[in-house]
Backbone as JSON Lines, residues from 0, in Angstrom:
{"i":0,"aa":"M","n":[0.84,-1.18,0.0],"ca":[0.0,0.0,0.0],"c":[0.88,1.24,0.0]}
{"i":1,"aa":"D","n":[0.53,2.22,-0.84],"ca":[1.26,3.48,-0.86],"c":[0.96,4.3,0.39]}
{"i":2,"aa":"A","n":[1.92,5.11,0.79],"ca":[1.69,6.07,1.85],"c":[0.8,7.18,1.3]}
{"i":3,"aa":"P","n":[0.09,7.92,2.14],"ca":[-0.71,9.04,1.64],"c":[0.17,10.03,0.87]}
{"i":4,"aa":"Y","n":[-0.41,10.65,-0.14],"ca":[0.28,11.66,-0.94],"c":[-0.73,12.67,-1.42]}
{"i":5,"aa":"P","n":[-0.31,13.89,-1.72],"ca":[-1.26,14.9,-2.19],"c":[-1.64,14.69,-3.65]}
{"i":6,"aa":"R","n":[-2.93,14.91,-3.92],"ca":[-3.43,14.97,-5.29],"c":[-4.07,16.35,-5.43]}
{"i":7,"aa":"L","n":[-3.51,17.16,-6.3],"ca":[-4.0,18.51,-6.5],"c":[-5.05,18.51,-7.61]}
{"i":8,"aa":"L","n":[-6.18,19.11,-7.33],"ca":[-7.23,19.26,-8.33],"c":[-7.0,20.59,-9.02]}
{"i":9,"aa":"V","n":[-6.79,20.56,-10.33],"ca":[-6.36,21.76,-11.05],"c":[-7.27,22.09,-12.22]}
{"i":10,"aa":"T","n":[-7.38,23.37,-12.52],"ca":[-8.14,23.8,-13.7],"c":[-7.21,24.11,-14.86]}
{"i":11,"aa":"R","n":[-6.03,24.57,-14.57],"ca":[-5.04,24.87,-15.62],"c":[-4.06,23.7,-15.68]}
{"i":12,"aa":"F","n":[-4.55,22.56,-16.16],"ca":[-3.78,21.32,-16.08],"c":[-2.41,21.44,-16.75]}
{"i":13,"aa":"A","n":[-2.37,21.92,-17.99],"ca":[-1.09,21.98,-18.71],"c":[-0.09,22.88,-17.99]}
{"i":14,"aa":"D","n":[-0.52,24.04,-17.51],"ca":[0.39,24.94,-16.79],"c":[0.93,24.27,-15.53]}
{"i":15,"aa":"C","n":[0.05,23.64,-14.77],"ca":[0.48,22.97,-13.54],"c":[1.37,21.77,-13.87]}
{"i":16,"aa":"F","n":[1.04,21.02,-14.91],"ca":[1.86,19.88,-15.31],"c":[3.28,20.35,-15.62]}
{"i":17,"aa":"H","n":[3.41,21.38,-16.45],"ca":[4.75,21.85,-16.83],"c":[5.52,22.36,-15.62]}
{"i":18,"aa":"F","n":[4.85,23.08,-14.7],"ca":[5.51,23.58,-13.5],"c":[6.04,22.43,-12.65]}
{"i":19,"aa":"Y","n":[5.17,21.5,-12.27],"ca":[5.6,20.42,-11.39],"c":[6.58,19.47,-12.08]}
{"i":20,"aa":"D","n":[6.42,19.27,-13.39],"ca":[7.36,18.41,-14.1],"c":[8.76,19.03,-14.13]}
{"i":21,"aa":"A","n":[8.84,20.35,-14.11],"ca":[10.14,21.02,-14.1],"c":[10.76,21.08,-12.71]}
{"i":22,"aa":"V","n":[9.94,21.26,-11.67],"ca":[10.52,21.49,-10.34],"c":[10.59,20.24,-9.45]}
{"i":23,"aa":"L","n":[9.72,19.27,-9.63],"ca":[9.75,18.11,-8.74],"c":[11.04,17.29,-8.84]}
{"i":24,"aa":"P","n":[11.57,17.01,-10.04],"ca":[12.82,16.23,-10.07],"c":[13.96,16.87,-9.28]}
{"i":25,"aa":"P","n":[14.28,18.16,-9.5],"ca":[15.39,18.71,-8.71],"c":[15.06,18.94,-7.23]}
{"i":26,"aa":"L","n":[13.79,19.22,-6.9],"ca":[13.44,19.49,-5.51],"c":[13.27,18.22,-4.69]}
{"i":27,"aa":"T","n":[12.71,17.16,-5.3],"ca":[12.36,15.97,-4.52],"c":[12.95,14.67,-5.06]}
{"i":28,"aa":"G","n":[13.48,14.68,-6.25],"ca":[13.95,13.46,-6.89],"c":[12.83,12.67,-7.54]}
{"i":29,"aa":"A","n":[11.6,13.19,-7.5],"ca":[10.46,12.49,-8.12],"c":[10.52,12.64,-9.63]}
{"i":30,"aa":"R","n":[10.09,11.6,-10.3],"ca":[10.06,11.57,-11.77],"c":[8.64,11.29,-12.23]}
{"i":31,"aa":"L","n":[8.29,11.81,-13.39],"ca":[6.98,11.57,-13.97],"c":[6.8,10.07,-14.18]}
{"i":32,"aa":"A","n":[5.75,9.51,-13.59],"ca":[5.45,8.09,-13.74],"c":[4.32,7.86,-14.73]}
{"i":33,"aa":"K","n":[3.42,8.85,-14.83],"ca":[2.26,8.7,-15.7],"c":[1.7,10.07,-16.0]}
{"i":34,"aa":"G","n":[1.24,10.26,-17.23],"ca":[0.54,11.49,-17.56],"c":[1.23,12.31,-18.61]}
{"i":35,"aa":"A","n":[0.51,13.34,-19.06],"ca":[0.99,14.25,-20.09],"c":[0.32,15.6,-19.87]}
{"i":36,"aa":"P","n":[0.84,16.66,-20.52],"ca":[0.26,17.99,-20.34],"c":[-1.23,18.07,-20.69]}
{"i":37,"aa":"S","n":[-1.72,17.17,-21.52],"ca":[-3.13,17.2,-21.92],"c":[-4.06,16.68,-20.82]}
{"i":38,"aa":"G","n":[-3.5,16.03,-19.78],"ca":[-4.3,15.56,-18.66],"c":[-5.13,14.34,-19.02]}
{"i":39,"aa":"P","n":[-6.08,13.94,-18.23],"ca":[-6.57,14.64,-17.04],"c":[-5.84,14.25,-15.75]}
{"i":40,"aa":"Y","n":[-4.82,13.37,-15.85],"ca":[-4.15,12.86,-14.66],"c":[-2.66,12.77,-14.91]}
{"i":41,"aa":"A","n":[-1.89,13.03,-13.88],"ca":[-0.44,12.82,-13.93],"c":[0.05,12.54,-12.51]}
{"i":42,"aa":"N","n":[1.09,11.72,-12.41],"ca":[1.69,11.52,-11.09],"c":[3.2,11.37,-11.21]}
{"i":43,"aa":"W","n":[3.87,11.82,-10.15],"ca":[5.32,11.76,-10.04],"c":[5.66,10.87,-8.86]}
{"i":44,"aa":"D","n":[6.6,9.95,-9.08],"ca":[7.01,8.99,-8.05],"c":[8.49,9.14,-7.74]}
{"i":45,"aa":"R","n":[8.84,8.7,-6.55],"ca":[10.24,8.57,-6.15],"c":[10.37,7.21,-5.49]}
{"i":46,"aa":"D","n":[11.3,6.41,-5.95],"ca":[11.5,5.06,-5.41],"c":[10.19,4.26,-5.41]}
{"i":47,"aa":"D","n":[9.45,4.35,-6.52],"ca":[8.19,3.63,-6.7],"c":[7.11,4.02,-5.69]}
{"i":48,"aa":"R","n":[7.22,5.2,-5.13],"ca":[6.19,5.73,-4.22],"c":[5.72,7.08,-4.75]}
{"i":49,"aa":"A","n":[4.42,7.26,-4.71],"ca":[3.85,8.52,-5.19],"c":[4.32,9.68,-4.33]}
{"i":50,"aa":"V","n":[4.67,10.78,-4.98],"ca":[5.05,12.01,-4.3],"c":[3.95,13.05,-4.47]}
{"i":51,"aa":"L","n":[3.42,13.15,-5.7],"ca":[2.4,14.16,-6.01],"c":[1.65,13.71,-7.25]}
{"i":52,"aa":"S","n":[0.35,14.02,-7.28],"ca":[-0.4,13.79,-8.5],"c":[-1.28,15.0,-8.78]}
{"i":53,"aa":"L","n":[-1.63,15.15,-10.05],"ca":[-2.55,16.18,-10.51],"c":[-3.76,15.5,-11.11]}
{"i":54,"aa":"F","n":[-4.92,16.09,-10.92],"ca":[-6.13,15.59,-11.55],"c":[-6.98,16.77,-11.96]}
{"i":55,"aa":"D","n":[-7.58,16.67,-13.13],"ca":[-8.41,17.76,-13.64],"c":[-9.6,18.01,-12.71]}
{"i":56,"aa":"R","n":[-9.74,19.27,-12.29],"ca":[-10.78,19.62,-11.32],"c":[-12.17,19.35,-11.87]}
{"i":57,"aa":"T","n":[-12.41,19.65,-13.15],"ca":[-13.72,19.42,-13.75],"c":[-14.08,17.94,-13.75]}
{"i":58,"aa":"A","n":[-13.1,17.09,-14.04],"ca":[-13.35,15.64,-14.05],"c":[-13.72,15.16,-12.64]}
{"i":59,"aa":"M","n":[-13.06,15.67,-11.61],"ca":[-13.39,15.27,-10.25],"c":[-14.78,15.77,-9.87]}
{"i":60,"aa":"A","n":[-15.1,17.01,-10.25],"ca":[-16.42,17.55,-9.94],"c":[-17.52,16.72,-10.6]}
{"i":61,"aa":"A","n":[-17.29,16.28,-11.83],"ca":[-18.27,15.43,-12.51],"c":[-18.45,14.11,-11.76]}
{"i":62,"aa":"T","n":[-17.35,13.54,-11.3],"ca":[-17.41,12.28,-10.55],"c":[-18.2,12.45,-9.26]}
{"i":63,"aa":"L","n":[-17.99,13.57,-8.58],"ca":[-18.63,13.82,-7.28],"c":[-20.03,14.44,-7.4]}
{"i":64,"aa":"G","n":[-20.4,14.87,-8.61],"ca":[-21.69,15.52,-8.79],"c":[-21.72,16.94,-8.24]}
{"i":65,"aa":"T","n":[-20.56,17.62,-8.25],"ca":[-20.47,18.96,-7.67],"c":[-20.22,20.04,-8.73]}
{"i":66,"aa":"T","n":[-20.53,19.77,-9.99],"ca":[-20.23,20.74,-11.05],"c":[-21.02,22.04,-10.9]}
{"i":67,"aa":"A","n":[-22.14,22.04,-10.19],"ca":[-22.93,23.26,-10.02],"c":[-22.36,24.18,-8.94]}
{"i":68,"aa":"L","n":[-21.42,23.68,-8.14],"ca":[-20.83,24.51,-7.09],"c":[-19.77,25.45,-7.67]}
{"i":69,"aa":"P","n":[-19.5,26.58,-7.0],"ca":[-18.45,27.48,-7.5],"c":[-17.09,26.78,-7.49]}
{"i":70,"aa":"P","n":[-16.24,27.07,-8.48],"ca":[-14.94,26.41,-8.55],"c":[-13.93,26.9,-7.52]}
{"i":71,"aa":"A","n":[-14.16,28.06,-6.93],"ca":[-13.19,28.6,-5.97],"c":[-13.93,29.41,-4.92]}
{"i":72,"aa":"P","n":[-13.45,29.36,-3.68],"ca":[-14.05,30.19,-2.64],"c":[-13.62,31.64,-2.79]}
{"i":73,"aa":"A","n":[-14.29,32.5,-2.07],"ca":[-13.89,33.91,-2.03],"c":[-12.47,33.99,-1.49]}
{"i":74,"aa":"P","n":[-11.75,35.05,-1.79],"ca":[-10.39,35.16,-1.24],"c":[-10.39,34.96,0.28]}
{"i":75,"aa":"A","n":[-9.43,34.17,0.72],"ca":[-9.31,33.86,2.14],"c":[-7.87,33.47,2.43]}
{"i":76,"aa":"Q","n":[-7.56,33.31,3.69],"ca":[-6.23,32.84,4.07],"c":[-6.03,31.43,3.55]}
{"i":77,"aa":"D","n":[-4.79,31.05,3.35],"ca":[-4.48,29.7,2.88],"c":[-4.93,28.67,3.91]}
{"i":78,"aa":"T","n":[-5.37,27.51,3.41],"ca":[-5.79,26.43,4.31],"c":[-4.84,25.25,4.25]}
{"i":79,"aa":"A","n":[-3.89,25.27,3.33],"ca":[-2.91,24.18,3.22],"c":[-1.65,24.73,2.56]}
{"i":80,"aa":"V","n":[-0.55,24.03,2.79],"ca":[0.73,24.39,2.16],"c":[1.43,23.09,1.79]}
{"i":81,"aa":"L","n":[2.0,23.06,0.6],"ca":[2.79,21.93,0.14],"c":[4.23,22.25,0.5]}
{"i":82,"aa":"V","n":[4.86,21.42,1.35],"ca":[6.2,21.71,1.88],"c":[7.22,20.79,1.24]}
{"i":83,"aa":"F","n":[8.29,21.39,0.74],"ca":[9.42,20.63,0.19],"c":[10.66,20.94,1.01]}
{"i":84,"aa":"H","n":[11.26,19.9,1.58],"ca":[12.55,20.05,2.26],"c":[13.61,19.97,1.18]}
{"i":85,"aa":"V","n":[14.38,21.03,1.03],"ca":[15.35,21.14,-0.07],"c":[16.74,21.45,0.5]}
{"i":86,"aa":"P","n":[17.79,21.11,-0.24],"ca":[19.14,21.4,0.27],"c":[19.5,22.89,0.18]}
{"i":87,"aa":"D","n":[18.92,23.62,-0.78],"ca":[19.27,25.02,-0.99],"c":[18.01,25.82,-1.29]}
{"i":88,"aa":"V","n":[17.5,26.55,-0.31],"ca":[16.26,27.31,-0.45],"c":[16.39,28.36,-1.55]}
{"i":89,"aa":"D","n":[17.49,29.09,-1.59],"ca":[17.64,30.16,-2.57],"c":[17.62,29.62,-4.0]}
{"i":90,"aa":"R","n":[18.34,28.55,-4.23],"ca":[18.39,27.95,-5.57],"c":[17.02,27.37,-5.94]}
{"i":91,"aa":"S","n":[16.35,26.75,-5.01],"ca":[15.03,26.17,-5.26],"c":[14.0,27.26,-5.55]}
{"i":92,"aa":"F","n":[14.09,28.37,-4.83],"ca":[13.22,29.52,-5.05],"c":[13.39,30.03,-6.48]}
{"i":93,"aa":"T","n":[14.63,30.21,-6.91],"ca":[14.92,30.68,-8.26],"c":[14.4,29.7,-9.31]}
{"i":94,"aa":"L","n":[14.58,28.4,-9.07],"ca":[14.09,27.37,-9.97],"c":[12.57,27.47,-10.14]}
{"i":95,"aa":"C","n":[11.86,27.59,-9.04],"ca":[10.4,27.68,-9.09],"c":[9.94,28.92,-9.86]}
{"i":96,"aa":"L","n":[10.58,30.05,-9.59],"ca":[10.21,31.28,-10.3],"c":[10.46,31.15,-11.79]}
{"i":97,"aa":"A","n":[11.55,30.49,-12.17],"ca":[11.89,30.32,-13.58],"c":[10.87,29.46,-14.31]}
{"i":98,"aa":"H","n":[10.08,28.68,-13.56],"ca":[9.12,27.79,-14.19],"c":[7.67,28.19,-13.91]}
{"i":99,"aa":"G","n":[7.45,29.45,-13.58],"ca":[6.09,29.96,-13.5],"c":[5.51,30.22,-12.14]}
{"i":100,"aa":"A","n":[6.26,29.96,-11.08],"ca":[5.76,30.27,-9.74],"c":[5.81,31.78,-9.52]}
{"i":101,"aa":"T","n":[4.99,32.25,-8.61],"ca":[5.06,33.65,-8.19],"c":[5.54,33.68,-6.74]}
{"i":102,"aa":"P","n":[6.34,34.67,-6.38],"ca":[6.86,34.7,-5.01],"c":[5.78,35.11,-4.01]}
{"i":103,"aa":"A","n":[5.79,34.47,-2.85],"ca":[4.93,34.87,-1.73],"c":[5.79,35.48,-0.63]}
{"i":104,"aa":"T","n":[6.95,34.87,-0.35],"ca":[7.97,35.45,0.54],"c":[9.32,35.13,-0.07]}
{"i":105,"aa":"T","n":[10.28,35.97,0.15],"ca":[11.63,35.71,-0.34],"c":[12.37,34.81,0.66]}
{"i":106,"aa":"P","n":[13.45,34.17,0.23],"ca":[14.2,33.32,1.15],"c":[14.67,34.11,2.38]}
{"i":107,"aa":"A","n":[14.51,33.48,3.55],"ca":[14.9,34.13,4.8],"c":[15.17,33.09,5.87]}
{"i":108,"aa":"D","n":[16.08,33.41,6.76],"ca":[16.31,32.58,7.94],"c":[15.12,32.78,8.88]}
{"i":109,"aa":"R","n":[14.65,31.73,9.49],"ca":[13.49,31.81,10.38],"c":[13.83,31.13,11.71]}
{"i":110,"aa":"P","n":[14.7,31.76,12.52],"ca":[15.1,31.13,13.79],"c":[13.93,30.9,14.74]}
{"i":111,"aa":"E","n":[12.85,31.65,14.59],"ca":[11.68,31.45,15.44],"c":[10.98,30.13,15.12]}
{"i":112,"aa":"W","n":[11.26,29.55,13.94],"ca":[10.68,28.26,13.56],"c":[11.64,27.11,13.86]}
{"i":113,"aa":"G","n":[12.9,27.42,14.01],"ca":[13.92,26.41,14.28],"c":[15.28,27.07,14.16]}
{"i":114,"aa":"P","n":[16.26,26.64,14.93],"ca":[17.54,27.36,15.0],"c":[18.27,27.48,13.67]}
{"i":115,"aa":"T","n":[18.09,26.55,12.75],"ca":[18.79,26.62,11.47],"c":[17.84,26.65,10.28]}
{"i":116,"aa":"L","n":[16.56,26.9,10.54],"ca":[15.57,26.83,9.48],"c":[15.63,28.05,8.55]}
{"i":117,"aa":"R","n":[15.61,27.78,7.26],"ca":[15.54,28.81,6.23],"c":[14.38,28.42,5.33]}
{"i":118,"aa":"S","n":[13.58,29.41,4.9],"ca":[12.45,29.07,4.05],"c":[12.14,30.2,3.08]}
{"i":119,"aa":"A","n":[11.36,29.84,2.08],"ca":[10.78,30.79,1.14],"c":[9.44,30.21,0.73]}
{"i":120,"aa":"H","n":[8.57,31.07,0.24],"ca":[7.25,30.62,-0.18],"c":[6.95,31.13,-1.59]}
{"i":121,"aa":"V","n":[6.39,30.23,-2.4],"ca":[5.97,30.58,-3.75],"c":[4.56,30.06,-3.95]}
{"i":122,"aa":"R","n":[3.95,30.49,-5.05],"ca":[2.64,29.99,-5.44],"c":[2.76,29.33,-6.8]}
{"i":123,"aa":"D","n":[2.15,28.15,-6.92],"ca":[2.18,27.45,-8.2],"c":[1.3,28.19,-9.21]}
{"i":124,"aa":"P","n":[1.2,27.71,-10.46],"ca":[0.43,28.45,-11.46],"c":[-1.03,28.7,-11.11]}
{"i":125,"aa":"E","n":[-1.59,27.94,-10.18],"ca":[-2.98,28.19,-9.76],"c":[-3.07,28.88,-8.41]}
{"i":126,"aa":"G","n":[-1.94,29.3,-7.85],"ca":[-1.96,30.06,-6.61],"c":[-1.8,29.25,-5.33]}
{"i":127,"aa":"R","n":[-1.57,27.93,-5.45],"ca":[-1.36,27.12,-4.25],"c":[-0.02,27.48,-3.59]}
{"i":128,"aa":"L","n":[-0.05,27.53,-2.26],"ca":[1.12,27.9,-1.5],"c":[2.09,26.73,-1.39]}
{"i":129,"aa":"I","n":[3.36,26.99,-1.68],"ca":[4.44,26.01,-1.56],"c":[5.5,26.61,-0.65]}
{"i":130,"aa":"E","n":[5.93,25.84,0.32],"ca":[7.05,26.25,1.19],"c":[8.29,25.45,0.81]}
{"i":131,"aa":"L","n":[9.37,26.16,0.62],"ca":[10.69,25.55,0.37],"c":[11.46,25.76,1.67]}
{"i":132,"aa":"Q","n":[11.97,24.68,2.26],"ca":[12.63,24.84,3.54],"c":[13.87,23.96,3.63]}
{"i":133,"aa":"S","n":[14.83,24.46,4.4],"ca":[16.01,23.68,4.76],"c":[16.26,23.91,6.23]}
{"i":134,"aa":"Y","n":[16.88,22.92,6.85],"ca":[17.23,23.03,8.29],"c":[18.35,22.08,8.6]}
């Protein structure tokens, strides 16, 4: 049985596919196991274990019978963050920006979170919060 892993429901499948396909290998060592930019599904594995998958949001809504609901809530604080432990926060931040992420916070030491913790935050092509951290 696989360990739990995140599956992101996305509306801009090709944009998200290209972003994660570019950043997951250097950030996590995960490689594309299945899928293509055309969707509706893709997953990246490391050592035969799922790390992340994407699924078309419309396809999931059809499965659940929720297509009549709004696709996004009103602006609000984030409710989840995808965290990647990386060897070099600054380099990882630059990599993500080069592949379509937008910055949320710049790289900074965060001793209040841990004595050697350094982090930065970006948003993927659909605005999901990603934390890049080293410690």
